[in-house]
mmCIF file of C-alpha atoms in Angstrom:
data_model
loop_
_atom_site.group_PDB
_atom_site.id
_atom_site.type_symbol
_atom_site.label_atom_id
_atom_site.label_comp_id
_atom_site.label_asym_id
_atom_site.label_seq_id
_atom_site.Cartn_x
_atom_site.Cartn_y
_atom_site.Cartn_z
ATOM 1 C CA UNK A 1 110.829 156.087 90.055
ATOM 2 C CA UNK A 2 112.290 154.899 93.337
ATOM 3 C CA UNK A 3 110.905 157.061 96.110
ATOM 4 C CA UNK A 4 113.662 156.282 98.547
ATOM 5 C CA UNK A 5 113.681 158.593 101.537
ATOM 6 C CA UNK A 6 117.029 158.952 103.208
ATOM 7 C CA UNK A 7 117.792 161.998 105.345
ATOM 8 C CA UNK A 8 115.087 163.865 103.447
ATOM 9 C CA UNK A 9 111.856 163.101 105.284
ATOM 10 C CA UNK A 10 109.532 165.400 103.358
ATOM 11 C CA UNK A 11 106.006 164.235 102.654
ATOM 12 C CA UNK A 12 104.332 164.975 99.330
ATOM 13 C CA UNK A 13 100.963 163.684 98.177
ATOM 14 C CA UNK A 14 101.130 161.673 94.959
ATOM 15 C CA UNK A 15 98.345 160.391 92.748
ATOM 16 C CA UNK A 16 99.849 157.997 90.180
ATOM 17 C CA UNK A 17 103.376 156.668 89.646
ATOM 18 C CA UNK A 18 105.302 157.289 86.443
ATOM 19 C CA UNK A 19 104.034 155.414 83.412
ATOM 20 C CA UNK A 20 106.973 153.012 83.352
ATOM 21 C CA UNK A 21 106.188 151.703 86.842
ATOM 22 C CA UNK A 22 104.136 148.502 87.072
ATOM 23 C CA UNK A 23 100.876 149.406 88.802
ATOM 24 C CA UNK A 24 97.137 148.783 88.797
ATOM 25 C CA UNK A 25 93.937 149.241 90.749
ATOM 26 C CA UNK A 26 90.940 151.529 90.477
ATOM 27 C CA UNK A 27 92.999 154.718 90.557
ATOM 28 C CA UNK A 28 95.182 153.673 87.621
ATOM 29 C CA UNK A 29 92.040 152.925 85.617
ATOM 30 C CA UNK A 30 90.543 156.312 86.457
ATOM 31 C CA UNK A 31 87.655 154.646 88.279
ATOM 32 C CA UNK A 32 88.571 156.429 91.491
ATOM 33 C CA UNK A 33 89.332 160.133 91.051
ATOM 34 C CA UNK A 34 90.544 161.574 94.337
ATOM 35 C CA UNK A 35 87.565 160.417 96.361
ATOM 36 C CA UNK A 36 87.460 161.466 100.000
ATOM 37 C CA UNK A 37 88.189 158.607 102.396
ATOM 38 C CA UNK A 38 88.330 158.398 106.170
ATOM 39 C CA UNK A 39 90.934 155.589 106.097
ATOM 40 C CA UNK A 40 93.911 154.894 103.893
ATOM 41 C CA UNK A 41 95.134 151.348 104.547
ATOM 42 C CA UNK A 42 98.554 150.306 103.264
ATOM 43 C CA UNK A 43 99.935 146.798 102.833
ATOM 44 C CA UNK A 44 103.598 146.274 101.994
ATOM 45 C CA UNK A 45 104.709 142.924 100.644
ATOM 46 C CA UNK A 46 107.545 141.063 98.949
ATOM 47 C CA UNK A 47 107.283 137.431 97.829
ATOM 48 C CA UNK A 48 104.624 136.383 100.334
ATOM 49 C CA UNK A 49 102.256 134.439 98.102
ATOM 50 C CA UNK A 50 101.168 132.058 100.868
ATOM 51 C CA UNK A 51 99.850 134.776 103.175
ATOM 52 C CA UNK A 52 99.018 137.932 101.191
ATOM 53 C CA UNK A 53 95.514 136.754 100.237
ATOM 54 C CA UNK A 54 94.298 136.399 103.819
ATOM 55 C CA UNK A 55 95.609 139.874 104.611
ATOM 56 C CA UNK A 56 93.795 141.365 101.613
ATOM 57 C CA UNK A 57 90.564 139.602 102.576
ATOM 58 C CA UNK A 58 90.758 140.911 106.126
ATOM 59 C CA UNK A 59 91.006 144.452 104.761
ATOM 60 C CA UNK A 60 88.348 144.391 102.071
ATOM 61 C CA UNK A 61 85.840 142.646 104.357
ATOM 62 C CA UNK A 62 85.811 145.594 106.745
ATOM 63 C CA UNK A 63 82.341 147.104 106.774
ATOM 64 C CA UNK A 64 83.622 150.607 106.073
ATOM 65 C CA UNK A 65 84.607 152.515 102.943
ATOM 66 C CA UNK A 66 88.381 152.753 102.666
ATOM 67 C CA UNK A 67 91.244 153.492 100.334
ATOM 68 C CA UNK A 68 93.400 150.376 99.982
ATOM 69 C CA UNK A 69 96.962 150.700 98.683
ATOM 70 C CA UNK A 70 99.387 147.795 98.228
ATOM 71 C CA UNK A 71 103.114 148.375 97.760
ATOM 72 C CA UNK A 72 104.925 145.349 96.356
ATOM 73 C CA UNK A 73 108.699 145.216 96.280
ATOM 74 C CA UNK A 74 108.906 143.400 92.950
ATOM 75 C CA UNK A 75 107.606 139.939 93.877
ATOM 76 C CA UNK A 76 108.321 137.008 91.556
ATOM 77 C CA UNK A 77 106.564 134.180 93.431
ATOM 78 C CA UNK A 78 102.960 134.739 92.356
ATOM 79 C CA UNK A 79 102.142 137.449 94.886
ATOM 80 C CA UNK A 80 101.203 139.831 92.072
ATOM 81 C CA UNK A 81 98.695 137.334 90.712
ATOM 82 C CA UNK A 82 96.917 137.346 94.080
ATOM 83 C CA UNK A 83 96.937 141.154 94.185
ATOM 84 C CA UNK A 84 95.473 141.386 90.684
ATOM 85 C CA UNK A 85 92.760 138.914 91.668
ATOM 86 C CA UNK A 86 91.365 141.537 94.066
ATOM 87 C CA UNK A 87 92.089 144.565 91.903
ATOM 88 C CA UNK A 88 88.487 145.816 91.989
ATOM 89 C CA UNK A 89 88.851 146.280 95.760
ATOM 90 C CA UNK A 90 92.267 147.957 95.594
ATOM 91 C CA UNK A 91 92.536 151.629 94.762
ATOM 92 C CA UNK A 92 96.205 151.409 93.818
ATOM 93 C CA UNK A 93 98.942 148.793 93.791
ATOM 94 C CA UNK A 94 102.532 149.398 92.768
ATOM 95 C CA UNK A 95 105.241 146.831 92.107
ATOM 96 C CA UNK A 96 108.910 147.809 91.908
ATOM 97 C CA UNK A 97 112.120 147.177 93.777
ATOM 98 C CA UNK A 98 112.528 149.282 96.887
ATOM 99 C CA UNK A 99 115.047 149.854 99.646
ATOM 100 C CA UNK A 100 113.348 147.953 102.430
ATOM 101 C CA UNK A 101 110.125 147.818 104.386
ATOM 102 C CA UNK A 102 110.178 151.421 105.601
ATOM 103 C CA UNK A 103 110.913 152.706 102.106
ATOM 104 C CA UNK A 104 107.839 150.768 100.945
ATOM 105 C CA UNK A 105 105.752 152.218 103.781
ATOM 106 C CA UNK A 106 106.889 155.715 102.847
ATOM 107 C CA UNK A 107 105.804 155.126 99.293
ATOM 108 C CA UNK A 108 102.363 153.984 100.402
ATOM 109 C CA UNK A 109 101.989 156.975 102.711
ATOM 110 C CA UNK A 110 102.739 159.389 99.897
ATOM 111 C CA UNK A 111 99.933 157.899 97.804
ATOM 112 C CA UNK A 112 97.458 158.038 100.706
ATOM 113 C CA UNK A 113 94.769 160.688 100.911
ATOM 114 C CA UNK A 114 92.529 159.390 103.716
ATOM 115 C CA UNK A 115 92.100 161.339 106.946
ATOM 116 C CA UNK A 116 93.816 158.540 108.877
ATOM 117 C CA UNK A 117 96.533 156.147 107.743
ATOM 118 C CA UNK A 118 96.900 152.542 108.867
ATOM 119 C CA UNK A 119 99.509 149.962 107.861
ATOM 120 C CA UNK A 120 98.950 146.213 107.847
ATOM 121 C CA UNK A 121 101.817 144.085 106.584
ATOM 122 C CA UNK A 122 101.382 140.982 104.490
ATOM 123 C CA UNK A 123 100.596 138.034 106.757
ATOM 124 C CA UNK A 124 98.914 140.154 109.429
ATOM 125 C CA UNK A 125 95.135 140.294 109.803
ATOM 126 C CA UNK A 126 92.419 142.718 110.830
ATOM 127 C CA UNK A 127 89.739 141.469 113.150
ATOM 128 C CA UNK A 128 86.098 141.736 112.009
ATOM 129 C CA UNK A 129 84.854 145.328 112.446
ATOM 130 C CA UNK A 130 88.373 146.498 113.341
ATOM 131 C CA UNK A 131 88.124 149.728 111.367
ATOM 132 C CA UNK A 132 84.617 150.437 112.634
ATOM 133 C CA UNK A 133 85.970 150.251 116.175
ATOM 134 C CA UNK A 134 88.815 152.635 115.360
ATOM 135 C CA UNK A 135 86.430 154.940 113.491
ATOM 136 C CA UNK A 136 84.130 155.169 116.521
ATOM 137 C CA UNK A 137 87.022 156.311 118.714
ATOM 138 C CA UNK A 138 88.192 158.888 116.190
ATOM 139 C CA UNK A 139 84.719 160.291 115.604
ATOM 140 C CA UNK A 140 84.056 160.649 119.327
ATOM 141 C CA UNK A 141 87.466 162.289 119.852
ATOM 142 C CA UNK A 142 87.843 164.566 116.852
ATOM 143 C CA UNK A 143 91.133 166.050 118.072
ATOM 144 C CA UNK A 144 92.988 162.723 118.228
ATOM 145 C CA UNK A 145 96.280 162.574 116.353
ATOM 146 C CA UNK A 146 96.849 158.826 116.676
ATOM 147 C CA UNK A 147 95.443 155.671 118.213
ATOM 148 C CA UNK A 148 96.841 152.287 119.221
ATOM 149 C CA UNK A 149 94.485 149.339 118.876
ATOM 150 C CA UNK A 150 94.719 146.102 120.846
ATOM 151 C CA UNK A 151 96.728 143.508 118.897
ATOM 152 C CA UNK A 152 97.293 139.798 119.398
ATOM 153 C CA UNK A 153 101.069 139.369 119.122
ATOM 154 C CA UNK A 154 101.730 135.912 120.601
ATOM 155 C CA UNK A 155 99.800 137.339 123.545
ATOM 156 C CA UNK A 156 97.154 140.050 123.756
ATOM 157 C CA UNK A 157 98.843 143.478 123.870
ATOM 158 C CA UNK A 158 96.993 146.697 124.537
ATOM 159 C CA UNK A 159 97.387 150.268 125.753
ATOM 160 C CA UNK A 160 100.458 152.462 125.609
ATOM 161 C CA UNK A 161 102.465 154.578 128.011
ATOM 162 C CA UNK A 162 104.058 157.558 126.274
ATOM 163 C CA UNK A 163 106.619 158.063 129.046
ATOM 164 C CA UNK A 164 107.764 154.456 128.778
ATOM 165 C CA UNK A 165 109.337 155.196 125.382
ATOM 166 C CA UNK A 166 112.297 156.801 127.170
ATOM 167 C CA UNK A 167 113.342 153.612 128.906
ATOM 168 C CA UNK A 168 111.649 150.724 127.087
ATOM 169 C CA UNK A 169 111.405 149.682 123.459
ATOM 170 C CA UNK A 170 108.162 147.840 124.157
ATOM 171 C CA UNK A 171 105.847 150.730 125.060
ATOM 172 C CA UNK A 172 103.060 150.019 122.551
ATOM 173 C CA UNK A 173 101.034 146.996 121.302
ATOM 174 C CA UNK A 174 102.253 146.871 117.699
ATOM 175 C CA UNK A 175 103.380 149.219 114.967
ATOM 176 C CA UNK A 176 101.626 147.696 111.995
ATOM 177 C CA UNK A 177 98.050 146.380 112.298
ATOM 178 C CA UNK A 178 97.099 148.361 115.400
ATOM 179 C CA UNK A 179 98.469 151.852 114.777
ATOM 180 C CA UNK A 180 96.560 154.642 113.016
ATOM 181 C CA UNK A 181 97.776 158.206 112.533
ATOM 182 C CA UNK A 182 96.209 161.395 111.247
ATOM 183 C CA UNK A 183 97.318 162.229 107.707
ATOM 184 C CA UNK A 184 97.897 165.824 108.810
ATOM 185 C CA UNK A 185 100.105 164.734 111.679
ATOM 186 C CA UNK A 186 102.020 162.363 109.412
ATOM 187 C CA UNK A 187 102.800 165.348 107.198
ATOM 188 C CA UNK A 188 104.072 167.329 110.186
ATOM 189 C CA UNK A 189 106.279 164.460 111.361
ATOM 190 C CA UNK A 190 107.514 163.451 107.914
ATOM 191 C CA UNK A 191 108.163 159.931 106.716
ATOM 192 C CA UNK A 192 109.975 156.973 108.247
ATOM 193 C CA UNK A 193 113.717 157.567 108.377
ATOM 194 C CA UNK A 194 115.242 154.810 106.253
ATOM 195 C CA UNK A 195 118.638 155.380 107.849
ATOM 196 C CA UNK A 196 117.151 153.115 110.515
ATOM 197 C CA UNK A 197 116.705 149.724 108.875
ATOM 198 C CA UNK A 198 115.137 147.808 111.775
ATOM 199 C CA UNK A 199 113.216 150.242 113.958
ATOM 200 C CA UNK A 200 112.291 153.344 111.968
ATOM 201 C CA UNK A 201 108.816 153.020 113.509
ATOM 202 C CA UNK A 202 110.382 153.519 116.937
ATOM 203 C CA UNK A 203 112.037 156.693 115.658
ATOM 204 C CA UNK A 204 108.710 157.956 114.300
ATOM 205 C CA UNK A 205 107.062 157.287 117.667
ATOM 206 C CA UNK A 206 109.833 159.214 119.380
ATOM 207 C CA UNK A 207 109.089 162.197 117.166
ATOM 208 C CA UNK A 208 105.368 161.717 117.811
ATOM 209 C CA UNK A 209 105.749 161.718 121.603
ATOM 210 C CA UNK A 210 108.265 164.579 121.611
ATOM 211 C CA UNK A 211 105.857 166.622 119.495
ATOM 212 C CA UNK A 212 103.186 166.252 122.215
ATOM 213 C CA UNK A 213 100.600 164.902 119.800
ATOM 214 C CA UNK A 214 97.448 163.508 121.334
ATOM 215 C CA UNK A 215 96.771 159.772 121.262
ATOM 216 C CA UNK A 216 94.771 157.084 123.029
ATOM 217 C CA UNK A 217 94.397 153.314 122.962
ATOM 218 C CA UNK A 218 91.391 151.065 122.501
ATOM 219 C CA UNK A 219 90.123 148.922 125.369
ATOM 220 C CA UNK A 220 91.894 145.619 125.884
ATOM 221 C CA UNK A 221 88.725 143.772 124.912
ATOM 222 C CA UNK A 222 88.545 145.572 121.558
ATOM 223 C CA UNK A 223 90.822 143.444 119.404
ATOM 224 C CA UNK A 224 91.888 145.208 116.213
ATOM 225 C CA UNK A 225 94.128 142.648 114.602
ATOM 226 C CA UNK A 226 96.638 139.850 114.641
ATOM 227 C CA UNK A 227 100.357 140.453 114.235
ATOM 228 C CA UNK A 228 101.362 137.049 112.907
ATOM 229 C CA UNK A 229 104.829 137.409 111.344
ATOM 230 C CA UNK A 230 103.747 134.772 108.833
ATOM 231 C CA UNK A 231 106.383 134.416 106.178
ATOM 232 C CA UNK A 232 109.094 135.749 108.475
ATOM 233 C CA UNK A 233 110.076 139.123 109.897
ATOM 234 C CA UNK A 234 112.774 141.339 108.421
ATOM 235 C CA UNK A 235 114.110 142.432 111.788
ATOM 236 C CA UNK A 236 114.324 138.813 112.956
ATOM 237 C CA UNK A 237 117.169 138.283 110.468
ATOM 238 C CA UNK A 238 119.382 140.558 112.604
ATOM 239 C CA UNK A 239 120.885 139.682 115.956
ATOM 240 C CA UNK A 240 119.778 141.279 119.199
ATOM 241 C CA UNK A 241 122.780 143.594 119.519
ATOM 242 C CA UNK A 242 122.210 145.068 116.039
ATOM 243 C CA UNK A 243 118.623 145.854 116.985
ATOM 244 C CA UNK A 244 119.597 147.217 120.394
ATOM 245 C CA UNK A 245 122.393 149.354 118.940
ATOM 246 C CA UNK A 246 119.975 150.918 116.456
ATOM 247 C CA UNK A 247 117.567 151.657 119.291
ATOM 248 C CA UNK A 248 120.360 153.515 121.098
ATOM 249 C CA UNK A 249 121.165 155.441 117.901
ATOM 250 C CA UNK A 250 117.495 156.437 117.633
ATOM 251 C CA UNK A 251 117.566 157.716 121.218
ATOM 252 C CA UNK A 252 120.713 159.730 120.511
ATOM 253 C CA UNK A 253 119.287 161.055 117.256
ATOM 254 C CA UNK A 254 116.202 162.271 119.126
ATOM 255 C CA UNK A 255 118.348 164.042 121.725
ATOM 256 C CA UNK A 256 117.281 161.901 124.656
ATOM 257 C CA UNK A 257 119.148 162.697 127.862
ATOM 258 C CA UNK A 258 122.438 160.783 127.817
ATOM 259 C CA UNK A 259 122.143 159.782 131.475
ATOM 260 C CA UNK A 260 118.811 158.080 130.830
ATOM 261 C CA UNK A 261 120.267 156.305 127.775
ATOM 262 C CA UNK A 262 123.126 155.001 129.903
ATOM 263 C CA UNK A 263 120.512 153.727 132.356
ATOM 264 C CA UNK A 264 118.786 151.812 129.532
ATOM 265 C CA UNK A 265 122.089 150.215 128.489
ATOM 266 C CA UNK A 266 123.064 149.200 132.024
ATOM 267 C CA UNK A 267 119.566 147.962 132.805
ATOM 268 C CA UNK A 268 119.700 145.648 129.798
ATOM 269 C CA UNK A 269 123.073 144.272 130.814
ATOM 270 C CA UNK A 270 122.190 143.677 134.476
ATOM 271 C CA UNK A 271 118.930 141.991 133.500
ATOM 272 C CA UNK A 272 121.064 139.512 131.573
ATOM 273 C CA UNK A 273 123.102 138.752 134.667
ATOM 274 C CA UNK A 274 120.176 138.502 137.076
ATOM 275 C CA UNK A 275 117.780 136.613 134.802
ATOM 276 C CA UNK A 276 120.263 134.792 132.565
ATOM 277 C CA UNK A 277 118.673 136.284 129.452
ATOM 278 C CA UNK A 278 120.018 135.127 126.105
ATOM 279 C CA UNK A 279 118.734 138.180 124.236
ATOM 280 C CA UNK A 280 121.016 140.727 125.809
ATOM 281 C CA UNK A 281 124.371 142.426 125.312
ATOM 282 C CA UNK A 282 127.838 141.386 126.388
ATOM 283 C CA UNK A 283 130.043 143.408 128.729
ATOM 284 C CA UNK A 284 132.190 144.604 125.794
ATOM 285 C CA UNK A 285 129.122 145.663 123.816
ATOM 286 C CA UNK A 286 127.803 147.416 126.903
ATOM 287 C CA UNK A 287 131.047 149.357 127.360
ATOM 288 C CA UNK A 288 131.219 150.299 123.668
ATOM 289 C CA UNK A 289 127.698 151.701 123.743
ATOM 290 C CA UNK A 290 128.448 153.660 126.920
ATOM 291 C CA UNK A 291 131.541 155.105 125.266
ATOM 292 C CA UNK A 292 129.519 156.085 122.209
ATOM 293 C CA UNK A 293 126.928 157.889 124.328
ATOM 294 C CA UNK A 294 129.551 159.807 126.271
ATOM 295 C CA UNK A 295 131.310 160.875 123.081
ATOM 296 C CA UNK A 296 128.072 161.906 121.382
#
């Protein structure tokens, strides 16, 4: 039962995986029968035995009732032993091979039933009372569709500018750890598009902003979590051009104005010249991307 989502981005609620799939938790033992939750928190993991436990602890120590779901990609390093150790605090965990981090996130989303969905990857951490802080915002603003919480990501990052998405990749604090979205809105948007291997979250945000959904950010002083990248980052295994090219493809896929996309490409190139940036594109790569945009 591989729930890979490719071009099909439909969202269906699921309760339990097929019997042949390795799984556990309160739901699989019929101790938790479709209870109503405010939060569904998802952790995705693969072979991260050194860091998964601290992530789990940071979730289950939140002083708020939540639905915790862990999606494991078939770990063989002892990660499953750690997950099973905390099984009484986990509503559902599933372990099977998947097609990447966004495929795993999609799977977790489909098993979520809380009013709001949050994702915290293995190695990342919630701050004490993080979910209480988010809950206070959502309760005071009952028409909110999403919220970005302040995240420590090498430096403290907070706030978001929805218009900045059209010219900058870095318009929000962090995808995982700090981002929470209404389950209803997630259904309207659909799942993460796994055609995008590195930045499917960016694509989802594009759809979110284009759809004119309502969101806010916590105050800078209200730290929600730590984005640590412990154990490595999947996207860090790709070079800068591969990541930048996918970003351009996401912009094209979301029908962004071609002139503004060309501006983004040229801006990146000229910043390399003026600031001697290593993480930038070459003149040939720049020209190829311009050609692609014009032909699109």
